[in-house]
């Protein structure tokens, strides 16, 4: 069964417009609070503001991409995984040296660079279909519907730009060229942000 058929069977005439607007306004209020206290990812603020000017979509959570150092057995684990360092901007060798030379991991230290992840709530089937075409065209190939319900259609847009490097296990450092690793991690981060910029331009020009 294709995506459009699945959506039409589950969503047609089931979304409450009043509930959708109420939820949208509350999400935007919390977003403005996050900006005020400095919690919001600075590189995605303009994008979020743009999305909230549109009639039939809004975003509940958005990340412009980030570089992290995590303590975990494997970089994809969520349970028993601890974020030691996080930055939404390019990093330096010194940033990472301060961590790996002064801390011993419980499991392993991984350097992880990942691109943007965006979550949209969409009012109707037609708008959801259009948004999926837009995000796919902007390079967010790993995107799709993750929830269908009375409060809207939830779409997750993932750029797919991602890489990881094993840095340290126990007291043993496992990298010989940290500068090169940092360079690649920054390249991955920047590529993801370029895709976000492309998505920004397309959404800005689209009536949705």
PDB file of C-alpha atoms in Angstrom:
ATOM      1  CA  UNK A   1       0.000   0.000   0.000  1.00  0.00           C
ATOM      2  CA  UNK A   2       1.464   3.375  -0.983  1.00  0.00           C
ATOM      3  CA  UNK A   3       1.807   6.318   1.383  1.00  0.00           C
ATOM      4  CA  UNK A   4      -1.012   8.367  -0.119  1.00  0.00           C
ATOM      5  CA  UNK A   5      -3.480   5.480   0.171  1.00  0.00           C
ATOM      6  CA  UNK A   6      -2.484   4.839   3.768  1.00  0.00           C
ATOM      7  CA  UNK A   7      -2.916   8.490   4.649  1.00  0.00           C
ATOM      8  CA  UNK A   8      -6.295   8.822   2.974  1.00  0.00           C
ATOM      9  CA  UNK A   9      -7.669   5.817   4.803  1.00  0.00           C
ATOM     10  CA  UNK A  10      -6.561   7.037   8.220  1.00  0.00           C
ATOM     11  CA  UNK A  11      -6.690  10.819   8.030  1.00  0.00           C
ATOM     12  CA  UNK A  12      -9.436  11.894   5.667  1.00  0.00           C
ATOM     13  CA  UNK A  13     -11.846  14.250   7.507  1.00  0.00           C
ATOM     14  CA  UNK A  14     -10.430  13.232  10.906  1.00  0.00           C
ATOM     15  CA  UNK A  15      -8.229  16.220  11.745  1.00  0.00           C
ATOM     16  CA  UNK A  16      -9.800  18.825  14.010  1.00  0.00           C
ATOM     17  CA  UNK A  17      -8.930  22.274  12.644  1.00  0.00           C
ATOM     18  CA  UNK A  18      -9.576  23.995  15.971  1.00  0.00           C
ATOM     19  CA  UNK A  19      -7.390  21.496  17.822  1.00  0.00           C
ATOM     20  CA  UNK A  20      -4.676  21.865  15.195  1.00  0.00           C
ATOM     21  CA  UNK A  21      -4.644  25.674  15.540  1.00  0.00           C
ATOM     22  CA  UNK A  22      -4.681  25.483  19.346  1.00  0.00           C
ATOM     23  CA  UNK A  23      -1.733  23.111  19.370  1.00  0.00           C
ATOM     24  CA  UNK A  24       0.128  25.179  16.770  1.00  0.00           C
ATOM     25  CA  UNK A  25      -0.212  28.368  18.836  1.00  0.00           C
ATOM     26  CA  UNK A  26       1.004  26.622  21.986  1.00  0.00           C
ATOM     27  CA  UNK A  27       4.061  25.192  20.212  1.00  0.00           C
ATOM     28  CA  UNK A  28       4.945  28.624  18.843  1.00  0.00           C
ATOM     29  CA  UNK A  29       4.610  30.180  22.306  1.00  0.00           C
ATOM     30  CA  UNK A  30       7.068  27.640  23.740  1.00  0.00           C
ATOM     31  CA  UNK A  31       9.430  28.253  20.821  1.00  0.00           C
ATOM     32  CA  UNK A  32       9.514  31.994  21.566  1.00  0.00           C
ATOM     33  CA  UNK A  33      10.265  31.200  25.210  1.00  0.00           C
ATOM     34  CA  UNK A  34      13.160  28.978  24.121  1.00  0.00           C
ATOM     35  CA  UNK A  35      14.606  31.845  22.076  1.00  0.00           C
ATOM     36  CA  UNK A  36      14.303  34.222  25.020  1.00  0.00           C
ATOM     37  CA  UNK A  37      16.200  31.959  27.417  1.00  0.00           C
ATOM     38  CA  UNK A  38      18.823  31.038  24.811  1.00  0.00           C
ATOM     39  CA  UNK A  39      17.809  27.398  24.543  1.00  0.00           C
ATOM     40  CA  UNK A  40      16.882  27.371  20.846  1.00  0.00           C
ATOM     41  CA  UNK A  41      19.364  26.211  18.196  1.00  0.00           C
ATOM     42  CA  UNK A  42      20.385  29.555  16.664  1.00  0.00           C
ATOM     43  CA  UNK A  43      20.934  28.165  13.169  1.00  0.00           C
ATOM     44  CA  UNK A  44      17.338  26.971  12.893  1.00  0.00           C
ATOM     45  CA  UNK A  45      15.473  29.959  14.384  1.00  0.00           C
ATOM     46  CA  UNK A  46      14.826  31.708  11.052  1.00  0.00           C
ATOM     47  CA  UNK A  47      13.658  28.437   9.528  1.00  0.00           C
ATOM     48  CA  UNK A  48      11.180  27.806  12.339  1.00  0.00           C
ATOM     49  CA  UNK A  49       9.848  31.359  12.150  1.00  0.00           C
ATOM     50  CA  UNK A  50       9.325  30.889   8.412  1.00  0.00           C
ATOM     51  CA  UNK A  51       7.430  27.620   8.889  1.00  0.00           C
ATOM     52  CA  UNK A  52       5.055  29.273  11.356  1.00  0.00           C
ATOM     53  CA  UNK A  53       4.103  31.858   8.708  1.00  0.00           C
ATOM     54  CA  UNK A  54       2.645  29.046   6.596  1.00  0.00           C
ATOM     55  CA  UNK A  55      -1.044  28.155   6.798  1.00  0.00           C
ATOM     56  CA  UNK A  56      -1.047  24.374   6.947  1.00  0.00           C
ATOM     57  CA  UNK A  57       2.229  23.294   8.538  1.00  0.00           C
ATOM     58  CA  UNK A  58       4.201  23.971  11.670  1.00  0.00           C
ATOM     59  CA  UNK A  59       7.227  22.423  13.334  1.00  0.00           C
ATOM     60  CA  UNK A  60       7.329  20.887  16.805  1.00  0.00           C
ATOM     61  CA  UNK A  61      11.063  20.253  17.018  1.00  0.00           C
ATOM     62  CA  UNK A  62      13.912  21.175  14.746  1.00  0.00           C
ATOM     63  CA  UNK A  63      17.675  20.743  14.905  1.00  0.00           C
ATOM     64  CA  UNK A  64      20.008  22.313  12.334  1.00  0.00           C
ATOM     65  CA  UNK A  65      22.555  19.562  12.851  1.00  0.00           C
ATOM     66  CA  UNK A  66      25.084  18.982  15.584  1.00  0.00           C
ATOM     67  CA  UNK A  67      28.373  17.429  16.592  1.00  0.00           C
ATOM     68  CA  UNK A  68      28.413  15.443  19.815  1.00  0.00           C
ATOM     69  CA  UNK A  69      30.759  13.355  21.878  1.00  0.00           C
ATOM     70  CA  UNK A  70      28.820  10.494  23.417  1.00  0.00           C
ATOM     71  CA  UNK A  71      29.733   7.808  25.913  1.00  0.00           C
ATOM     72  CA  UNK A  72      28.177   4.571  24.667  1.00  0.00           C
ATOM     73  CA  UNK A  73      29.062   1.077  23.518  1.00  0.00           C
ATOM     74  CA  UNK A  74      27.896   1.982  19.998  1.00  0.00           C
ATOM     75  CA  UNK A  75      27.045   5.384  18.504  1.00  0.00           C
ATOM     76  CA  UNK A  76      23.470   4.492  17.539  1.00  0.00           C
ATOM     77  CA  UNK A  77      22.346   3.405  21.018  1.00  0.00           C
ATOM     78  CA  UNK A  78      19.892   5.558  22.962  1.00  0.00           C
ATOM     79  CA  UNK A  79      19.720   3.642  26.221  1.00  0.00           C
ATOM     80  CA  UNK A  80      22.918   3.687  28.274  1.00  0.00           C
ATOM     81  CA  UNK A  81      24.212   6.477  26.070  1.00  0.00           C
ATOM     82  CA  UNK A  82      25.399   9.773  27.525  1.00  0.00           C
ATOM     83  CA  UNK A  83      26.017  13.056  25.726  1.00  0.00           C
ATOM     84  CA  UNK A  84      29.314  14.469  26.987  1.00  0.00           C
ATOM     85  CA  UNK A  85      29.578  17.378  24.548  1.00  0.00           C
ATOM     86  CA  UNK A  86      27.230  19.013  22.046  1.00  0.00           C
ATOM     87  CA  UNK A  87      27.601  21.865  19.583  1.00  0.00           C
ATOM     88  CA  UNK A  88      25.473  23.038  16.647  1.00  0.00           C
ATOM     89  CA  UNK A  89      28.432  24.776  15.009  1.00  0.00           C
ATOM     90  CA  UNK A  90      31.809  23.592  13.657  1.00  0.00           C
ATOM     91  CA  UNK A  91      34.218  22.375  16.310  1.00  0.00           C
ATOM     92  CA  UNK A  92      37.963  22.617  16.880  1.00  0.00           C
ATOM     93  CA  UNK A  93      40.586  20.051  17.766  1.00  0.00           C
ATOM     94  CA  UNK A  94      40.972  21.746  21.135  1.00  0.00           C
ATOM     95  CA  UNK A  95      37.264  21.221  21.883  1.00  0.00           C
ATOM     96  CA  UNK A  96      37.703  17.467  21.583  1.00  0.00           C
ATOM     97  CA  UNK A  97      41.127  17.246  23.201  1.00  0.00           C
ATOM     98  CA  UNK A  98      39.742  18.812  26.371  1.00  0.00           C
ATOM     99  CA  UNK A  99      37.321  15.894  26.633  1.00  0.00           C
ATOM    100  CA  UNK A 100      39.373  12.891  25.607  1.00  0.00           C
ATOM    101  CA  UNK A 101      42.472  13.863  27.591  1.00  0.00           C
ATOM    102  CA  UNK A 102      40.650  14.686  30.820  1.00  0.00           C
ATOM    103  CA  UNK A 103      37.882  12.066  30.998  1.00  0.00           C
ATOM    104  CA  UNK A 104      37.674   8.278  30.918  1.00  0.00           C
ATOM    105  CA  UNK A 105      34.511   6.855  29.331  1.00  0.00           C
ATOM    106  CA  UNK A 106      32.220   4.397  31.053  1.00  0.00           C
ATOM    107  CA  UNK A 107      31.825   2.656  27.684  1.00  0.00           C
ATOM    108  CA  UNK A 108      33.491   4.348  24.702  1.00  0.00           C
ATOM    109  CA  UNK A 109      33.799   7.928  23.502  1.00  0.00           C
ATOM    110  CA  UNK A 110      32.393   8.504  20.009  1.00  0.00           C
ATOM    111  CA  UNK A 111      32.467  11.678  17.953  1.00  0.00           C
ATOM    112  CA  UNK A 112      29.185  11.892  16.048  1.00  0.00           C
ATOM    113  CA  UNK A 113      28.283  14.453  13.377  1.00  0.00           C
ATOM    114  CA  UNK A 114      24.672  14.533  12.226  1.00  0.00           C
ATOM    115  CA  UNK A 115      22.608  16.736   9.944  1.00  0.00           C
ATOM    116  CA  UNK A 116      19.242  18.398  10.491  1.00  0.00           C
ATOM    117  CA  UNK A 117      16.231  16.563  11.890  1.00  0.00           C
ATOM    118  CA  UNK A 118      12.891  18.338  11.570  1.00  0.00           C
ATOM    119  CA  UNK A 119       9.386  17.413  12.704  1.00  0.00           C
ATOM    120  CA  UNK A 120       6.377  18.954  11.006  1.00  0.00           C
ATOM    121  CA  UNK A 121       2.691  18.753  11.861  1.00  0.00           C
ATOM    122  CA  UNK A 122       0.556  19.107   8.743  1.00  0.00           C
ATOM    123  CA  UNK A 123      -3.141  19.926   8.527  1.00  0.00           C
ATOM    124  CA  UNK A 124      -4.263  17.853   5.556  1.00  0.00           C
ATOM    125  CA  UNK A 125      -3.363  15.125   3.087  1.00  0.00           C
ATOM    126  CA  UNK A 126      -2.629  17.419   0.150  1.00  0.00           C
ATOM    127  CA  UNK A 127      -0.242  19.570   2.188  1.00  0.00           C
ATOM    128  CA  UNK A 128       1.506  16.496   3.597  1.00  0.00           C
ATOM    129  CA  UNK A 129       2.073  15.114   0.114  1.00  0.00           C
ATOM    130  CA  UNK A 130       3.464  18.464  -1.060  1.00  0.00           C
ATOM    131  CA  UNK A 131       5.739  18.807   1.961  1.00  0.00           C
ATOM    132  CA  UNK A 132       7.186  15.333   1.427  1.00  0.00           C
ATOM    133  CA  UNK A 133       8.040  16.224  -2.173  1.00  0.00           C
ATOM    134  CA  UNK A 134       9.702  19.425  -0.975  1.00  0.00           C
ATOM    135  CA  UNK A 135      11.856  17.821   1.724  1.00  0.00           C
ATOM    136  CA  UNK A 136      12.895  14.948  -0.532  1.00  0.00           C
ATOM    137  CA  UNK A 137      13.895  17.430  -3.239  1.00  0.00           C
ATOM    138  CA  UNK A 138      15.978  19.427  -0.758  1.00  0.00           C
ATOM    139  CA  UNK A 139      18.067  16.374   0.099  1.00  0.00           C
ATOM    140  CA  UNK A 140      16.136  15.058   3.103  1.00  0.00           C
ATOM    141  CA  UNK A 141      15.849  11.603   1.591  1.00  0.00           C
ATOM    142  CA  UNK A 142      15.213   9.779   4.876  1.00  0.00           C
ATOM    143  CA  UNK A 143      11.846  11.417   5.506  1.00  0.00           C
ATOM    144  CA  UNK A 144       8.307  10.214   5.934  1.00  0.00           C
ATOM    145  CA  UNK A 145       5.136  10.104   7.980  1.00  0.00           C
ATOM    146  CA  UNK A 146       5.635   8.891  11.533  1.00  0.00           C
ATOM    147  CA  UNK A 147       2.216   9.612  13.033  1.00  0.00           C
ATOM    148  CA  UNK A 148      -1.386   9.999  11.899  1.00  0.00           C
ATOM    149  CA  UNK A 149      -4.027  11.419  14.208  1.00  0.00           C
ATOM    150  CA  UNK A 150      -6.727  13.918  14.981  1.00  0.00           C
ATOM    151  CA  UNK A 151      -4.214  16.659  15.755  1.00  0.00           C
ATOM    152  CA  UNK A 152      -2.444  16.377  12.408  1.00  0.00           C
ATOM    153  CA  UNK A 153      -0.093  14.401  10.204  1.00  0.00           C
ATOM    154  CA  UNK A 154       3.426  14.266  11.643  1.00  0.00           C
ATOM    155  CA  UNK A 155       6.311  14.173   9.164  1.00  0.00           C
ATOM    156  CA  UNK A 156       9.904  13.571  10.169  1.00  0.00           C
ATOM    157  CA  UNK A 157      12.491  15.042   7.790  1.00  0.00           C
ATOM    158  CA  UNK A 158      16.008  13.627   8.174  1.00  0.00           C
ATOM    159  CA  UNK A 159      18.910  14.785   6.027  1.00  0.00           C
ATOM    160  CA  UNK A 160      20.785  11.487   6.311  1.00  0.00           C
ATOM    161  CA  UNK A 161      24.128  13.278   6.663  1.00  0.00           C
ATOM    162  CA  UNK A 162      25.807  11.387   9.498  1.00  0.00           C
ATOM    163  CA  UNK A 163      29.146   9.953  10.530  1.00  0.00           C
ATOM    164  CA  UNK A 164      30.842   8.671  13.680  1.00  0.00           C
ATOM    165  CA  UNK A 165      34.389   8.071  14.897  1.00  0.00           C
ATOM    166  CA  UNK A 166      35.571   5.976  17.830  1.00  0.00           C
ATOM    167  CA  UNK A 167      37.802   8.194  19.976  1.00  0.00           C
ATOM    168  CA  UNK A 168      38.567   6.407  23.199  1.00  0.00           C
ATOM    169  CA  UNK A 169      37.947   3.155  25.064  1.00  0.00           C
ATOM    170  CA  UNK A 170      38.914   3.016  28.711  1.00  0.00           C
ATOM    171  CA  UNK A 171      42.174   4.931  29.020  1.00  0.00           C
ATOM    172  CA  UNK A 172      43.257   4.089  25.467  1.00  0.00           C
ATOM    173  CA  UNK A 173      43.062   6.788  22.794  1.00  0.00           C
ATOM    174  CA  UNK A 174      42.070   5.291  19.456  1.00  0.00           C
ATOM    175  CA  UNK A 175      42.750   8.187  17.087  1.00  0.00           C
ATOM    176  CA  UNK A 176      46.082   9.144  15.549  1.00  0.00           C
ATOM    177  CA  UNK A 177      44.928  12.093  13.432  1.00  0.00           C
ATOM    178  CA  UNK A 178      42.329  14.034  15.399  1.00  0.00           C
ATOM    179  CA  UNK A 179      42.628  17.066  13.117  1.00  0.00           C
ATOM    180  CA  UNK A 180      41.452  15.050  10.122  1.00  0.00           C
ATOM    181  CA  UNK A 181      38.531  13.586  12.068  1.00  0.00           C
ATOM    182  CA  UNK A 182      37.442  17.047  13.199  1.00  0.00           C
ATOM    183  CA  UNK A 183      37.702  18.305   9.610  1.00  0.00           C
ATOM    184  CA  UNK A 184      35.434  15.533   8.300  1.00  0.00           C
ATOM    185  CA  UNK A 185      32.938  15.985  11.133  1.00  0.00           C
ATOM    186  CA  UNK A 186      32.693  19.695  10.335  1.00  0.00           C
ATOM    187  CA  UNK A 187      32.201  18.926   6.635  1.00  0.00           C
ATOM    188  CA  UNK A 188      29.295  16.613   7.470  1.00  0.00           C
ATOM    189  CA  UNK A 189      27.730  19.262   9.710  1.00  0.00           C
ATOM    190  CA  UNK A 190      28.076  21.978   7.062  1.00  0.00           C
ATOM    191  CA  UNK A 191      26.612  19.761   4.326  1.00  0.00           C
ATOM    192  CA  UNK A 192      23.540  19.226   6.476  1.00  0.00           C
ATOM    193  CA  UNK A 193      23.155  22.956   7.057  1.00  0.00           C
ATOM    194  CA  UNK A 194      23.371  23.557   3.301  1.00  0.00           C
ATOM    195  CA  UNK A 195      20.438  21.210   2.820  1.00  0.00           C
ATOM    196  CA  UNK A 196      18.518  23.131   5.474  1.00  0.00           C
ATOM    197  CA  UNK A 197      19.226  26.378   3.603  1.00  0.00           C
ATOM    198  CA  UNK A 198      17.905  24.810   0.400  1.00  0.00           C
ATOM    199  CA  UNK A 199      14.782  23.647   2.206  1.00  0.00           C
ATOM    200  CA  UNK A 200      14.299  27.138   3.646  1.00  0.00           C
ATOM    201  CA  UNK A 201      14.345  28.702   0.176  1.00  0.00           C
ATOM    202  CA  UNK A 202      11.870  26.210  -1.282  1.00  0.00           C
ATOM    203  CA  UNK A 203       9.400  26.451   1.608  1.00  0.00           C
ATOM    204  CA  UNK A 204       9.618  30.246   1.489  1.00  0.00           C
ATOM    205  CA  UNK A 205       8.514  30.201  -2.151  1.00  0.00           C
ATOM    206  CA  UNK A 206       5.789  27.574  -1.672  1.00  0.00           C
ATOM    207  CA  UNK A 207       2.157  28.189  -0.741  1.00  0.00           C
ATOM    208  CA  UNK A 208       1.590  25.513   1.857  1.00  0.00           C
TER     209      UNK A 208
END
